[in-house]
Amino acid sequence: MREITDEQFEELVERGIAQIPDELLDLLDNVAIVVEHDPPEDVEPGTLGLYEGTPLTERDDAWAAGALPDRISIYQNPLLEMCETAEELVEEVAITVIHEIAHHFGIDDDALHDLGWA
């Protein structure tokens, strides 16, 4: 996709997130969604997004005390390399965020693959 500004990319990310059903977004507990240019060096190249945190299935009563928000990172450069149009980018952002939200709910990559989301 052609070069776009960070602000334009973030607007497309917001459009992608807006495609996710409110019922799913309302279930998020203590999660921040952020945009970064590239994944960290220790992450597989081409990674589009990453969930970092404690899945709901692994939390207990002691977890909440002082816990920082979980984090879903959306990686701008890999998404721009993958997508040819703004519409494709919006759709891929929505898919990526849903994939990472699934990790928040404790759904692993194998289960996501079986469900058609990997």
PDB file of N, CA and C in Angstrom, residues 3-49:
ATOM      1  N   GLU A   3       2.491   4.859   0.830  1.00  0.00           N
ATOM      2  CA  GLU A   3       2.836   5.435   2.123  1.00  0.00           C
ATOM      3  C   GLU A   3       1.669   6.273   2.652  1.00  0.00           C
ATOM      4  N   ILE A   4       1.394   6.134   3.918  1.00  0.00           N
ATOM      5  CA  ILE A   4       0.382   6.964   4.562  1.00  0.00           C
ATOM      6  C   ILE A   4       0.981   7.481   5.864  1.00  0.00           C
ATOM      7  N   THR A   5       0.392   8.527   6.385  1.00  0.00           N
ATOM      8  CA  THR A   5       0.887   9.086   7.636  1.00  0.00           C
ATOM      9  C   THR A   5       0.463   8.205   8.809  1.00  0.00           C
ATOM     10  N   ASP A   6       1.116   8.394   9.913  1.00  0.00           N
ATOM     11  CA  ASP A   6       0.738   7.663  11.126  1.00  0.00           C
ATOM     12  C   ASP A   6      -0.707   7.973  11.505  1.00  0.00           C
ATOM     13  N   GLU A   7      -1.107   9.222  11.355  1.00  0.00           N
ATOM     14  CA  GLU A   7      -2.468   9.622  11.703  1.00  0.00           C
ATOM     15  C   GLU A   7      -3.485   8.920  10.793  1.00  0.00           C
ATOM     16  N   GLN A   8      -3.187   8.834   9.487  1.00  0.00           N
ATOM     17  CA  GLN A   8      -4.080   8.148   8.553  1.00  0.00           C
ATOM     18  C   GLN A   8      -4.169   6.664   8.898  1.00  0.00           C
ATOM     19  N   PHE A   9      -3.035   6.067   9.247  1.00  0.00           N
ATOM     20  CA  PHE A   9      -3.038   4.648   9.615  1.00  0.00           C
ATOM     21  C   PHE A   9      -3.891   4.438  10.866  1.00  0.00           C
ATOM     22  N   GLU A  10      -3.728   5.290  11.851  1.00  0.00           N
ATOM     23  CA  GLU A  10      -4.507   5.146  13.083  1.00  0.00           C
ATOM     24  C   GLU A  10      -6.002   5.299  12.811  1.00  0.00           C
ATOM     25  N   GLU A  11      -6.374   6.171  11.875  1.00  0.00           N
ATOM     26  CA  GLU A  11      -7.785   6.301  11.498  1.00  0.00           C
ATOM     27  C   GLU A  11      -8.296   4.999  10.876  1.00  0.00           C
ATOM     28  N   LEU A  12      -7.469   4.362  10.045  1.00  0.00           N
ATOM     29  CA  LEU A  12      -7.865   3.087   9.440  1.00  0.00           C
ATOM     30  C   LEU A  12      -7.970   2.000  10.508  1.00  0.00           C
ATOM     31  N   VAL A  13      -7.069   2.036  11.498  1.00  0.00           N
ATOM     32  CA  VAL A  13      -7.151   1.083  12.615  1.00  0.00           C
ATOM     33  C   VAL A  13      -8.465   1.290  13.364  1.00  0.00           C
ATOM     34  N   GLU A  14      -8.826   2.539  13.617  1.00  0.00           N
ATOM     35  CA  GLU A  14     -10.093   2.825  14.309  1.00  0.00           C
ATOM     36  C   GLU A  14     -11.281   2.301  13.499  1.00  0.00           C
ATOM     37  N   ARG A  15     -11.223   2.430  12.179  1.00  0.00           N
ATOM     38  CA  ARG A  15     -12.293   1.885  11.332  1.00  0.00           C
ATOM     39  C   ARG A  15     -12.337   0.364  11.438  1.00  0.00           C
ATOM     40  N   GLY A  16     -11.163  -0.270  11.507  1.00  0.00           N
ATOM     41  CA  GLY A  16     -11.116  -1.727  11.653  1.00  0.00           C
ATOM     42  C   GLY A  16     -11.686  -2.175  12.982  1.00  0.00           C
ATOM     43  N   ILE A  17     -11.327  -1.470  14.047  1.00  0.00           N
ATOM     44  CA  ILE A  17     -11.847  -1.811  15.373  1.00  0.00           C
ATOM     45  C   ILE A  17     -13.355  -1.600  15.414  1.00  0.00           C
ATOM     46  N   ALA A  18     -13.839  -0.582  14.710  1.00  0.00           N
ATOM     47  CA  ALA A  18     -15.279  -0.303  14.687  1.00  0.00           C
ATOM     48  C   ALA A  18     -16.066  -1.428  14.025  1.00  0.00           C
ATOM     49  N   GLN A  19     -15.405  -2.270  13.220  1.00  0.00           N
ATOM     50  CA  GLN A  19     -16.078  -3.404  12.589  1.00  0.00           C
ATOM     51  C   GLN A  19     -16.291  -4.570  13.545  1.00  0.00           C
ATOM     52  N   ILE A  20     -15.595  -4.550  14.667  1.00  0.00           N
ATOM     53  CA  ILE A  20     -15.702  -5.641  15.641  1.00  0.00           C
ATOM     54  C   ILE A  20     -16.978  -5.433  16.443  1.00  0.00           C
ATOM     55  N   PRO A  21     -17.776  -6.477  16.608  1.00  0.00           N
ATOM     56  CA  PRO A  21     -19.035  -6.319  17.359  1.00  0.00           C
ATOM     57  C   PRO A  21     -18.798  -5.757  18.762  1.00  0.00           C
ATOM     58  N   ASP A  22     -19.647  -4.814  19.167  1.00  0.00           N
ATOM     59  CA  ASP A  22     -19.536  -4.206  20.493  1.00  0.00           C
ATOM     60  C   ASP A  22     -19.604  -5.262  21.591  1.00  0.00           C
ATOM     61  N   GLU A  23     -20.380  -6.326  21.370  1.00  0.00           N
ATOM     62  CA  GLU A  23     -20.511  -7.379  22.380  1.00  0.00           C
ATOM     63  C   GLU A  23     -19.153  -8.008  22.689  1.00  0.00           C
ATOM     64  N   LEU A  24     -18.296  -8.112  21.671  1.00  0.00           N
ATOM     65  CA  LEU A  24     -16.964  -8.683  21.874  1.00  0.00           C
ATOM     66  C   LEU A  24     -16.057  -7.664  22.556  1.00  0.00           C
ATOM     67  N   LEU A  25     -16.068  -6.425  22.081  1.00  0.00           N
ATOM     68  CA  LEU A  25     -15.219  -5.396  22.680  1.00  0.00           C
ATOM     69  C   LEU A  25     -15.594  -5.142  24.136  1.00  0.00           C
ATOM     70  N   ASP A  26     -16.886  -5.236  24.465  1.00  0.00           N
ATOM     71  CA  ASP A  26     -17.336  -4.999  25.834  1.00  0.00           C
ATOM     72  C   ASP A  26     -16.811  -6.049  26.808  1.00  0.00           C
ATOM     73  N   LEU A  27     -16.397  -7.200  26.294  1.00  0.00           N
ATOM     74  CA  LEU A  27     -15.897  -8.273  27.146  1.00  0.00           C
ATOM     75  C   LEU A  27     -14.424  -8.101  27.516  1.00  0.00           C
ATOM     76  N   LEU A  28     -13.745  -7.168  26.854  1.00  0.00           N
ATOM     77  CA  LEU A  28     -12.338  -6.941  27.170  1.00  0.00           C
ATOM     78  C   LEU A  28     -12.212  -6.406  28.585  1.00  0.00           C
ATOM     79  N   ASP A  29     -11.219  -6.906  29.295  1.00  0.00           N
ATOM     80  CA  ASP A  29     -11.012  -6.498  30.675  1.00  0.00           C
ATOM     81  C   ASP A  29      -9.585  -6.002  30.840  1.00  0.00           C
ATOM     82  N   ASN A  30      -9.432  -4.674  30.991  1.00  0.00           N
ATOM     83  CA  ASN A  30      -8.126  -4.086  31.259  1.00  0.00           C
ATOM     84  C   ASN A  30      -7.159  -4.325  30.092  1.00  0.00           C
ATOM     85  N   VAL A  31      -7.562  -3.925  28.873  1.00  0.00           N
ATOM     86  CA  VAL A  31      -6.758  -4.128  27.670  1.00  0.00           C
ATOM     87  C   VAL A  31      -6.604  -2.809  26.912  1.00  0.00           C
ATOM     88  N   ALA A  32      -5.376  -2.477  26.550  1.00  0.00           N
ATOM     89  CA  ALA A  32      -5.090  -1.311  25.715  1.00  0.00           C
ATOM     90  C   ALA A  32      -4.736  -1.795  24.317  1.00  0.00           C
ATOM     91  N   ILE A  33      -5.261  -1.116  23.305  1.00  0.00           N
ATOM     92  CA  ILE A  33      -4.910  -1.425  21.915  1.00  0.00           C
ATOM     93  C   ILE A  33      -4.050  -0.275  21.415  1.00  0.00           C
ATOM     94  N   VAL A  34      -2.823  -0.596  20.975  1.00  0.00           N
ATOM     95  CA  VAL A  34      -1.864   0.422  20.554  1.00  0.00           C
ATOM     96  C   VAL A  34      -1.340   0.099  19.159  1.00  0.00           C
ATOM     97  N   VAL A  35      -0.847   1.135  18.481  1.00  0.00           N
ATOM     98  CA  VAL A  35      -0.236   0.982  17.165  1.00  0.00           C
ATOM     99  C   VAL A  35       1.263   1.221  17.317  1.00  0.00           C
ATOM    100  N   GLU A  36       2.044   0.320  16.726  1.00  0.00           N
ATOM    101  CA  GLU A  36       3.494   0.478  16.687  1.00  0.00           C
ATOM    102  C   GLU A  36       3.941   0.278  15.250  1.00  0.00           C
ATOM    103  N   HIS A  37       5.085   0.825  14.902  1.00  0.00           N
ATOM    104  CA  HIS A  37       5.554   0.702  13.521  1.00  0.00           C
ATOM    105  C   HIS A  37       5.933  -0.741  13.164  1.00  0.00           C
ATOM    106  N   ASP A  38       6.713  -1.384  14.011  1.00  0.00           N
ATOM    107  CA  ASP A  38       7.214  -2.729  13.714  1.00  0.00           C
ATOM    108  C   ASP A  38       7.162  -3.600  14.959  1.00  0.00           C
ATOM    109  N   PRO A  39       7.084  -4.920  14.751  1.00  0.00           N
ATOM    110  CA  PRO A  39       7.161  -5.818  15.919  1.00  0.00           C
ATOM    111  C   PRO A  39       8.568  -5.790  16.513  1.00  0.00           C
ATOM    112  N   PRO A  40       8.697  -6.172  17.779  1.00  0.00           N
ATOM    113  CA  PRO A  40      10.030  -6.260  18.385  1.00  0.00           C
ATOM    114  C   PRO A  40      10.895  -7.273  17.634  1.00  0.00           C
ATOM    115  N   GLU A  41      12.197  -7.134  17.776  1.00  0.00           N
ATOM    116  CA  GLU A  41      13.130  -8.010  17.065  1.00  0.00           C
ATOM    117  C   GLU A  41      12.973  -9.480  17.443  1.00  0.00           C
ATOM    118  N   ASP A  42      12.492  -9.768  18.655  1.00  0.00           N
ATOM    119  CA  ASP A  42      12.362 -11.156  19.090  1.00  0.00           C
ATOM    120  C   ASP A  42      11.048 -11.800  18.647  1.00  0.00           C
ATOM    121  N   VAL A  43      10.262 -11.088  17.837  1.00  0.00           N
ATOM    122  CA  VAL A  43       8.991 -11.592  17.320  1.00  0.00           C
ATOM    123  C   VAL A  43       9.182 -11.934  15.846  1.00  0.00           C
ATOM    124  N   GLU A  44       8.488 -12.966  15.406  1.00  0.00           N
ATOM    125  CA  GLU A  44       8.604 -13.418  14.018  1.00  0.00           C
ATOM    126  C   GLU A  44       8.357 -12.259  13.045  1.00  0.00           C
ATOM    127  N   PRO A  45       9.258 -12.090  12.054  1.00  0.00           N
ATOM    128  CA  PRO A  45       9.044 -11.024  11.060  1.00  0.00           C
ATOM    129  C   PRO A  45       7.693 -11.191  10.364  1.00  0.00           C
ATOM    130  N   GLY A  46       7.066 -10.073  10.057  1.00  0.00           N
ATOM    131  CA  GLY A  46       5.767 -10.116   9.392  1.00  0.00           C
ATOM    132  C   GLY A  46       4.599 -10.247  10.339  1.00  0.00           C
ATOM    133  N   THR A  47       4.864 -10.314  11.646  1.00  0.00           N
ATOM    134  CA  THR A  47       3.782 -10.388  12.626  1.00  0.00           C
ATOM    135  C   THR A  47       2.936  -9.125  12.527  1.00  0.00           C
ATOM    136  N   LEU A  48       1.627  -9.296  12.454  1.00  0.00           N
ATOM    137  CA  LEU A  48       0.715  -8.168  12.277  1.00  0.00           C
ATOM    138  C   LEU A  48       0.227  -7.587  13.599  1.00  0.00           C
ATOM    139  N   GLY A  49       0.178  -8.427  14.624  1.00  0.00           N
ATOM    140  CA  GLY A  49      -0.297  -7.985  15.929  1.00  0.00           C
ATOM    141  C   GLY A  49       0.212  -8.915  17.009  1.00  0.00           C
TER     142      GLY A  49
END
